[in-house]
Short mmCIF file of C-alpha atoms and ligand atoms in Angstrom, two decimals:
data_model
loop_
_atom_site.label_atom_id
_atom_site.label_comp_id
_atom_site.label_asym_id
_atom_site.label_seq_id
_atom_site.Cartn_x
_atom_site.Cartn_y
_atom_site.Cartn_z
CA UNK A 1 0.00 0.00 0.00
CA UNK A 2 0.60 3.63 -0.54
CA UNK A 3 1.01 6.11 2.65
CA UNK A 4 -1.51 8.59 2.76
CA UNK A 5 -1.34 11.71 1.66
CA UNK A 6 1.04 14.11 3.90
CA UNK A 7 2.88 17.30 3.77
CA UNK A 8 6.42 16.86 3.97
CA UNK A 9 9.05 19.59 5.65
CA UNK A 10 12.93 18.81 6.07
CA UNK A 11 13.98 21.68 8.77
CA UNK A 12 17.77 22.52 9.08
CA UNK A 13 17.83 22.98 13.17
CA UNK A 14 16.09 21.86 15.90
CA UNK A 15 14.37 24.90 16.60
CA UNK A 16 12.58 24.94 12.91
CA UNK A 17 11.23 20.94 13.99
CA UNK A 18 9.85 22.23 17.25
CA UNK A 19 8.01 24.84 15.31
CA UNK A 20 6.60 22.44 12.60
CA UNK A 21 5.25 20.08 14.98
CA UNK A 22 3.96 23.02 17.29
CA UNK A 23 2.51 24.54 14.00
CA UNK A 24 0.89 21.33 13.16
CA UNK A 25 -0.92 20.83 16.78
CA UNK A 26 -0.29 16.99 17.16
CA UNK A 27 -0.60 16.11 13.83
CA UNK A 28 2.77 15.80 12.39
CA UNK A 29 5.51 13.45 13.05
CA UNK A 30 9.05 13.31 12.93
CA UNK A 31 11.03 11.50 10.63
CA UNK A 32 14.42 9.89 11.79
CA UNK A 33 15.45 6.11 10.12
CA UNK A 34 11.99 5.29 8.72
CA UNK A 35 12.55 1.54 9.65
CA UNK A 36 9.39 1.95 12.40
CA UNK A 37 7.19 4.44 10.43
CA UNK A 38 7.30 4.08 6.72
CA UNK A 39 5.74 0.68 7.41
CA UNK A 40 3.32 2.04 9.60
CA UNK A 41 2.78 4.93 7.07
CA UNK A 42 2.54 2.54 4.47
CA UNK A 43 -0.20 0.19 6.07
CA UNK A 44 -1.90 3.48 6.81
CA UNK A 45 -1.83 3.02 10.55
CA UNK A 46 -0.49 6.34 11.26
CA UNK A 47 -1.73 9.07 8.95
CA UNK A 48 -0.12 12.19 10.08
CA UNK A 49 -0.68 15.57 8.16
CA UNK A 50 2.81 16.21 8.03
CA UNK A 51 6.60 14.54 8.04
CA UNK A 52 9.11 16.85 9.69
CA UNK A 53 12.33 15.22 8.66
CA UNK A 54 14.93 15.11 10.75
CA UNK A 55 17.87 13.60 8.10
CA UNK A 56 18.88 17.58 7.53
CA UNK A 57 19.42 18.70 11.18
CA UNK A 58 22.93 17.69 11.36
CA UNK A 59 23.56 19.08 14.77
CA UNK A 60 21.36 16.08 15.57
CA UNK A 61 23.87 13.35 14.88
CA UNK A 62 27.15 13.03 17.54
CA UNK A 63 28.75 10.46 20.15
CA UNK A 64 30.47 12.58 22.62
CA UNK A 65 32.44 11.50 25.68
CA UNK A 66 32.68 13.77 28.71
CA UNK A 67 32.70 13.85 32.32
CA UNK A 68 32.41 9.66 32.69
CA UNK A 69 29.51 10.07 30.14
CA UNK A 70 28.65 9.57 26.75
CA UNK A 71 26.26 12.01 25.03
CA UNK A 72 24.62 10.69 21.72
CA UNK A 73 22.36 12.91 19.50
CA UNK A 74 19.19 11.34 18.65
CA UNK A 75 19.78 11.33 15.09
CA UNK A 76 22.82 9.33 15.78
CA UNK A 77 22.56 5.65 13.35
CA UNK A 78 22.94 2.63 14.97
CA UNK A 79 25.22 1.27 12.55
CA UNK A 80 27.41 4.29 13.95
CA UNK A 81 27.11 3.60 17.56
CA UNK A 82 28.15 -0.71 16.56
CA UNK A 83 31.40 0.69 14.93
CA UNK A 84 32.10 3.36 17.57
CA UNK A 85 35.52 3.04 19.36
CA UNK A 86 34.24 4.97 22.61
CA UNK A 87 30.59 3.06 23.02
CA UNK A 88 32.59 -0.34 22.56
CA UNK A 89 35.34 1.13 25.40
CA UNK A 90 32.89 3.03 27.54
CA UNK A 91 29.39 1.47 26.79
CA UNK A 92 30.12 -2.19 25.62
CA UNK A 93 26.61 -3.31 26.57
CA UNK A 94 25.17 -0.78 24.26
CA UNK A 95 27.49 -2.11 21.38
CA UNK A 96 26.55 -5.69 22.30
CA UNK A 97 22.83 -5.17 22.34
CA UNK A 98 23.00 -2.87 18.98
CA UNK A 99 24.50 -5.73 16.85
CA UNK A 100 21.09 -7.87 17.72
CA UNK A 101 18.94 -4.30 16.29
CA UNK A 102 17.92 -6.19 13.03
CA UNK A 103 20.05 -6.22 9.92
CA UNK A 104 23.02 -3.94 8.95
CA UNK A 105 20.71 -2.29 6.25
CA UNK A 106 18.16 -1.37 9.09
CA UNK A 107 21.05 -0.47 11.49
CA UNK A 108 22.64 2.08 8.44
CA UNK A 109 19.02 4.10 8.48
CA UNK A 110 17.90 3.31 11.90
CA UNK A 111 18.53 6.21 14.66
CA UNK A 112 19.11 5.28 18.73
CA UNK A 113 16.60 8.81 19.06
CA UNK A 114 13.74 6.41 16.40
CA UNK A 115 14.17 3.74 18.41
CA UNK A 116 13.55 5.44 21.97
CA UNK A 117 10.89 7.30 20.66
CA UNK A 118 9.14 4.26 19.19
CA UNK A 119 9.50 2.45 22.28
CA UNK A 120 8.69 -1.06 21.04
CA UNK A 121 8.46 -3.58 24.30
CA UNK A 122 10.88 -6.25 22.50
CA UNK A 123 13.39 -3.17 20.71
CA UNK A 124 16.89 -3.26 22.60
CA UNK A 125 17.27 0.23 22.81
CA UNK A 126 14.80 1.07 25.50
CA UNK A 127 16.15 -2.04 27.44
CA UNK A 128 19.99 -0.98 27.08
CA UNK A 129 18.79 2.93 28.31
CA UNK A 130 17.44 1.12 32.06
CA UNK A 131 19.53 -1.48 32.24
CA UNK A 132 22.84 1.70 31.79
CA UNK A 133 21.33 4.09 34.11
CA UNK A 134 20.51 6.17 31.06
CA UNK A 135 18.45 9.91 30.48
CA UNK A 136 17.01 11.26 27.48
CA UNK A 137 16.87 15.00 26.62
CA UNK A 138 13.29 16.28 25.52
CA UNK A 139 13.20 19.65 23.48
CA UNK A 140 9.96 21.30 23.25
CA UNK A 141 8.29 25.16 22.85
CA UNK A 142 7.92 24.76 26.82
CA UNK A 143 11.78 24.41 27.27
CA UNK A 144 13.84 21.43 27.91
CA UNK A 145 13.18 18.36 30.18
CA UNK A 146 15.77 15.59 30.92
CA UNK A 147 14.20 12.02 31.74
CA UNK A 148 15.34 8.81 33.10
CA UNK A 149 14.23 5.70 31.32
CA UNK A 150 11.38 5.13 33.77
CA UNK A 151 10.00 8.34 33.38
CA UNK A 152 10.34 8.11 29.22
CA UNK A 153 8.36 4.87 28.59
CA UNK A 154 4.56 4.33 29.73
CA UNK A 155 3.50 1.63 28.09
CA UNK A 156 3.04 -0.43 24.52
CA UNK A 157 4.88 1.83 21.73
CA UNK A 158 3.86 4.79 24.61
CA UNK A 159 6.31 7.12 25.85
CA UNK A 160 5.85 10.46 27.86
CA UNK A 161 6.71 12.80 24.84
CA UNK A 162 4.02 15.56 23.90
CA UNK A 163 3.44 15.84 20.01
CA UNK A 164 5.37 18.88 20.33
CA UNK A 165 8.23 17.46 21.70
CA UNK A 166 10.92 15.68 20.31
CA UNK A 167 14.37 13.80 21.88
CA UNK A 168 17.53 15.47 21.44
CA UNK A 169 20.31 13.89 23.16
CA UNK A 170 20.36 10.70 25.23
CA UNK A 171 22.77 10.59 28.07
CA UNK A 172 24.82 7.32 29.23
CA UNK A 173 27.57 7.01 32.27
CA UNK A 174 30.02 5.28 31.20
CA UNK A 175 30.13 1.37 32.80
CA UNK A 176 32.42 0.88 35.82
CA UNK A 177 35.73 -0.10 34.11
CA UNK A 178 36.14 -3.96 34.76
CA UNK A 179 32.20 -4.66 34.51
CA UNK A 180 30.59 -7.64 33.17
CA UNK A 181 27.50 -7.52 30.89
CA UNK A 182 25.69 -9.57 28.49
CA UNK A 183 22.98 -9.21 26.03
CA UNK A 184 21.18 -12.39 25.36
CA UNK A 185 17.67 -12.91 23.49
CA UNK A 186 15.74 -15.40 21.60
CA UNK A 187 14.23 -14.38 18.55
CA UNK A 188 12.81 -16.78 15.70
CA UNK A 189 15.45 -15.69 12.92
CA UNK A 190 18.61 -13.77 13.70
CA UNK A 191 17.45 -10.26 12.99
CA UNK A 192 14.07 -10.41 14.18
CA UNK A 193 12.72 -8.56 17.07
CA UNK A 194 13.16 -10.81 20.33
CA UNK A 195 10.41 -12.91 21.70
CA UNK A 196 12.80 -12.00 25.27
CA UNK A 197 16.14 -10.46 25.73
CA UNK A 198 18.09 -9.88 29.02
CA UNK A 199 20.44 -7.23 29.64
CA UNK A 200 22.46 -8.29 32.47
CA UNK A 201 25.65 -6.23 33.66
CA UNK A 202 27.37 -6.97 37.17
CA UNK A 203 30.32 -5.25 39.29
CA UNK A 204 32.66 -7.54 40.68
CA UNK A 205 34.57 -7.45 44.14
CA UNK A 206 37.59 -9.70 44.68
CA UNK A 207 36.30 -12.95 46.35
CA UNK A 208 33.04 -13.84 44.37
CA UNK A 209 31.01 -10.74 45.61
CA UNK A 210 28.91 -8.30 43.77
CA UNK A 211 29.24 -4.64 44.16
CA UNK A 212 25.95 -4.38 42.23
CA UNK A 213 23.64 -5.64 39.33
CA UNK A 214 21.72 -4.50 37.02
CA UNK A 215 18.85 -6.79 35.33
CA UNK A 216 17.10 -5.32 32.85
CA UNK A 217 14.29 -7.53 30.51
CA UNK A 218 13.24 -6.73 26.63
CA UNK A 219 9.68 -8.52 25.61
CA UNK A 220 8.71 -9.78 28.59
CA UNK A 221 6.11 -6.99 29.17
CA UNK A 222 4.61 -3.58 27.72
CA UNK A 223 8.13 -1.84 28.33
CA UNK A 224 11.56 -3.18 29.81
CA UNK A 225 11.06 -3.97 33.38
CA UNK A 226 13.88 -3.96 36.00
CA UNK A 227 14.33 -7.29 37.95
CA UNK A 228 15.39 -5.32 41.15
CA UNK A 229 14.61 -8.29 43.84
CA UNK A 230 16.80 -10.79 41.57
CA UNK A 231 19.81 -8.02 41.20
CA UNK A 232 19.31 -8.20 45.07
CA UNK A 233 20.20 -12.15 45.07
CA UNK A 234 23.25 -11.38 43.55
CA UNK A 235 24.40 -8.02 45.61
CA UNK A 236 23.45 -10.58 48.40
CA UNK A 237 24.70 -13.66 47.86
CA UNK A 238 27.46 -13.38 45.54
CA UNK A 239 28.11 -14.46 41.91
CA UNK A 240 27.85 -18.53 42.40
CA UNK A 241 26.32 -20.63 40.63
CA UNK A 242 23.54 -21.42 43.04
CA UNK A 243 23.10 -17.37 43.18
CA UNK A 244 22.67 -17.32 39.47
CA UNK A 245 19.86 -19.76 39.28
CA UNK A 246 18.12 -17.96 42.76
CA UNK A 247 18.33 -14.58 40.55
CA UNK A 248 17.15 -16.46 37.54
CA UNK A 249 14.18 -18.12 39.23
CA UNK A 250 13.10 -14.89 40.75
CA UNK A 251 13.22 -12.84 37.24
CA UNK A 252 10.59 -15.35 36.46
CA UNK A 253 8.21 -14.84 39.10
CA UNK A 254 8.88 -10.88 38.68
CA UNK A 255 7.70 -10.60 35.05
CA UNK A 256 4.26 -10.64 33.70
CA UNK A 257 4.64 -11.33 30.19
CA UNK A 258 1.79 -10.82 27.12
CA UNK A 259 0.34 -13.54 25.07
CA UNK A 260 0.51 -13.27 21.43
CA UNK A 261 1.28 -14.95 17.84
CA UNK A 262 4.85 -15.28 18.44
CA UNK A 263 4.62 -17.09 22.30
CA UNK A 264 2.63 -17.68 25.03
CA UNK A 265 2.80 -15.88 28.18
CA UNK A 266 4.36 -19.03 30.49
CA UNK A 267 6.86 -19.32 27.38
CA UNK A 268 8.08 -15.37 27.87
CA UNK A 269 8.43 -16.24 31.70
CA UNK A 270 10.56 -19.71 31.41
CA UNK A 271 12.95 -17.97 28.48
CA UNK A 272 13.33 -15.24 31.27
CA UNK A 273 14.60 -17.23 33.76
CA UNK A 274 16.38 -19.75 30.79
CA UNK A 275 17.99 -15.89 29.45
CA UNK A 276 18.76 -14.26 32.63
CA UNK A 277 21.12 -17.06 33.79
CA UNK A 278 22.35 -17.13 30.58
CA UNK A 279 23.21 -13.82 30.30
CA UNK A 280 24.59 -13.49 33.81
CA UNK A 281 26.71 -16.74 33.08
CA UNK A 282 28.37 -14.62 30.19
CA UNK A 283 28.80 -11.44 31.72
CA UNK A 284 30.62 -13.12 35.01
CA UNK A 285 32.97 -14.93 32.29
CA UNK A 286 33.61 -10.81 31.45
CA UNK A 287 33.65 -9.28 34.88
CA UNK A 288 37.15 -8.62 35.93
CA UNK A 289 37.79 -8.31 39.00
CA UNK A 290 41.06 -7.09 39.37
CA UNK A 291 40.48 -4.33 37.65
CA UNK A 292 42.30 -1.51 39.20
CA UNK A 293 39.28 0.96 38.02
CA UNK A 294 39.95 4.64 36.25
CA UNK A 295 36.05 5.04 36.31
CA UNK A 296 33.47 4.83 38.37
CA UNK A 297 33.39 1.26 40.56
CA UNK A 298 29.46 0.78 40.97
CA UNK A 299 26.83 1.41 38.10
CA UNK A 300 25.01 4.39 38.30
CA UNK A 301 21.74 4.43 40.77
CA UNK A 302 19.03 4.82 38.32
CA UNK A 303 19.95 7.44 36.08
CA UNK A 304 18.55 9.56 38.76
CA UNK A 305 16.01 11.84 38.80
CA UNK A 306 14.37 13.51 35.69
CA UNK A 307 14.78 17.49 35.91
CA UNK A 308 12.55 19.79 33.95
CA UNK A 309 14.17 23.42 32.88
CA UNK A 310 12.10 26.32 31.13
CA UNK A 311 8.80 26.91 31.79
CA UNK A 312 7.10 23.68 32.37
C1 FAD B 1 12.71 -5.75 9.27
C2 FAD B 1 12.95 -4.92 10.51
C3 FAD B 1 13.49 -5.53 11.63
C4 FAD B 1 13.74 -4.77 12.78
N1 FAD B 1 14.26 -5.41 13.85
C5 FAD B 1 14.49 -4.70 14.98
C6 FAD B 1 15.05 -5.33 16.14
O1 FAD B 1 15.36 -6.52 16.15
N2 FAD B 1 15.24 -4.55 17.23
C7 FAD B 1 14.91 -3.22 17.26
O2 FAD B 1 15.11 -2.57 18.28
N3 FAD B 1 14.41 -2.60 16.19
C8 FAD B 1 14.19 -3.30 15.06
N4 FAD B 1 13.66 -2.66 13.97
C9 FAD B 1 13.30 -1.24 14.09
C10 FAD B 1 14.50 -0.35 13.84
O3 FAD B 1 15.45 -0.47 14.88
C11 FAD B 1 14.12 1.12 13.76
O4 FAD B 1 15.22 1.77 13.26
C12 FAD B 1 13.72 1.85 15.02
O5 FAD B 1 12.71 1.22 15.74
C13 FAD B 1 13.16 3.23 14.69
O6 FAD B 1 14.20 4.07 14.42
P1 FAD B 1 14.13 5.03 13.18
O7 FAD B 1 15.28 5.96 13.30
O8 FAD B 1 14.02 4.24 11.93
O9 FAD B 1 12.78 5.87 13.48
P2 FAD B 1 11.52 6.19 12.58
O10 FAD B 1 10.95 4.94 12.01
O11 FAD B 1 11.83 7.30 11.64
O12 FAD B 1 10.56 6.77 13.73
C14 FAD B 1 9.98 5.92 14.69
C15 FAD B 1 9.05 6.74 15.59
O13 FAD B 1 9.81 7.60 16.42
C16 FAD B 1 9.46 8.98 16.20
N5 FAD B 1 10.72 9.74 16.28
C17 FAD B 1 11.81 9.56 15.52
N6 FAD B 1 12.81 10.36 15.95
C18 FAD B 1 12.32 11.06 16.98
C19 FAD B 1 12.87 12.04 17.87
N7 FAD B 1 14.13 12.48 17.75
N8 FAD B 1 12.08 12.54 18.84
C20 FAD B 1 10.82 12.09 19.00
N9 FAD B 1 10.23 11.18 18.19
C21 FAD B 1 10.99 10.66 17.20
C22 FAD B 1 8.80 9.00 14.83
O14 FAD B 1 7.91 10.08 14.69
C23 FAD B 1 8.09 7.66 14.82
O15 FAD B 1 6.89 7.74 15.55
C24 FAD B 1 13.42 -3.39 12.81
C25 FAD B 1 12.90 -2.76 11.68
C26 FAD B 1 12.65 -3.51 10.53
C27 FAD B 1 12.09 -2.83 9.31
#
């Protein structure tokens, strides 16, 4: 099928965006990688009055390290964050979990900023932005608002953005040097969305102990959900085998996965327990503990607090 009909506008800063969509009251959309809406556009499930395309606001499309961070504009491809030298030194997890985003074609249009925005349950992205502690900066006509994951996603494909608003920048710490992580999913064909994926990263102490863990699931509900009572086995009890399998049984009984085509709802619960040890098997294989550290030694609390400037 054909999209329908639409206005189409390719603004050169970020400013001229936030006046088309303010101009358009809700019924424009942005255009980054067209790998999410072009399909939707062509199936006419979204029939917006205008594209605002965001492929001419350079300004949009940087990886930036500073200040044990790394700032990404939201225009930023995923094929460029795979290759990057500083995400695979600083943010290997996000590296990792951006070589399972579909195929290289898909990766060379697709933007990290699409991705967030489009907040698909099973999409890595949005999984990779909890599990890291991560914050997204909003732009809008009311001023600028910076968001940790929780307060970005809301639901199914449902984030906290206004029509008028659109993501700028999206904000990473860097992982403790010496951390392990893994990535692991299940999907039907490689390049597929995942039925479940895990993002698992731990911080090691000499002896077998965990400084902290971070569990983090993609699929197994409306949006990723954090497995905070299983990270708590393993801050607890230690890295051991038995502590793997205690985390792994509770990230079961801590999920409350959907039904659909693709699996059932007790399937999406046993692949999260069958993923999370998995993943935290790989990641302690990583973790190295004797590490003398040049970067921060315990993963960031949350990605703290969401601040709000200009007017609100
Ligand atoms: C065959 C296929 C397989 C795929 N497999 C996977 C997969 O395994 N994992 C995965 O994660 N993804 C997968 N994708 C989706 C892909 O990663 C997309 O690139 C991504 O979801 C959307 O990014 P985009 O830049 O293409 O955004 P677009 O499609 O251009 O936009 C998506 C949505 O976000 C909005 N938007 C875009 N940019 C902004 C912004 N800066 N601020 C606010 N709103 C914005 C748009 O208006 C639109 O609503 C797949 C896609 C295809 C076609």
């Amino acid at each position: 099928m054909k999209p329908a009909r639409f206005a189409y506008h390719a603004p050169a800063s970020v400013d001229e965006a936030i006046a088309l969509l303010a101009r358009y009251g809700g019924e424009a959309k942005l255009l980054a990688g067209g790998q999410s809406l072009v399909p939707l556009l062509n199936f006419r499930l979204s029939r917006p009055a205008a594209l605002v395309d965001l492929n001419r606001v350079p300004a949009l499309a940087y990886i930036r390290e500073d200040d044990g961070h790394v700032r990404l504009g939201a225009m930023t491809r995923q094929r460029a964050i795979e290759f990057s030298p500083v995400i695979r030194r600083r943010l290997p997890l996000l590296a990792e979990a951006t070589t399972l985003v579909g195929h290289l074609p898909i990766r060379s249009r697709g933007t990290i900023g699409g991705s967030l925005a489009h907040a698909d349950p099973a999409a890595e992205y949005p999984t990779a932005l909890t599990a890291l502690g991560g914050q997204v900066v909003v732009r809008g006509p009311r001023g600028e608002r910076t968001l940790a994951a929780g307060e970005l996603f809301q639901g199914y494909l449902t984030t906290t953005l206004a029509a008028d608003e659109m993501l700028v920048e999206i904000r990473l710490p860097a992982m403790p040097d010496g951390a392990g992580f893994a990535f692991e999913e299940l999907s039907r064909r490689h390049g597929d969305f995942a039925i479940v994926g895990i993002a698992a990263i731990v911080v090691g102490h000499r002896g077998g102990r965990c400084a902290s863990a971070r569990l983090v699931t993609a699929g197994a509900g409306p949006m990723p959900v954090r497995l905070r009572a299983a990270e708590e086995i393993l801050e607890r009890e230690g890295l051991s085998d038995a502590a793997v399998e205690a985390a792994a049984r509770r990230a079961a009984e801590l999920v409350d996965p959907p039904s659909d085509i693709h699996a059932s709802a007790d399937y999406r619960r046993n692949l999260t327990r069958v993923l999370t040890a998995r993943a935290l098997r790989r990641a302690i294989t990583r973790l190295d503990t004797l590490s003398p550290g040049g970067g921060p030694d315990t993963l960031s609390p949350s990605g703290g607090e969401g601040r709000v400037r200009g007017r609100p």
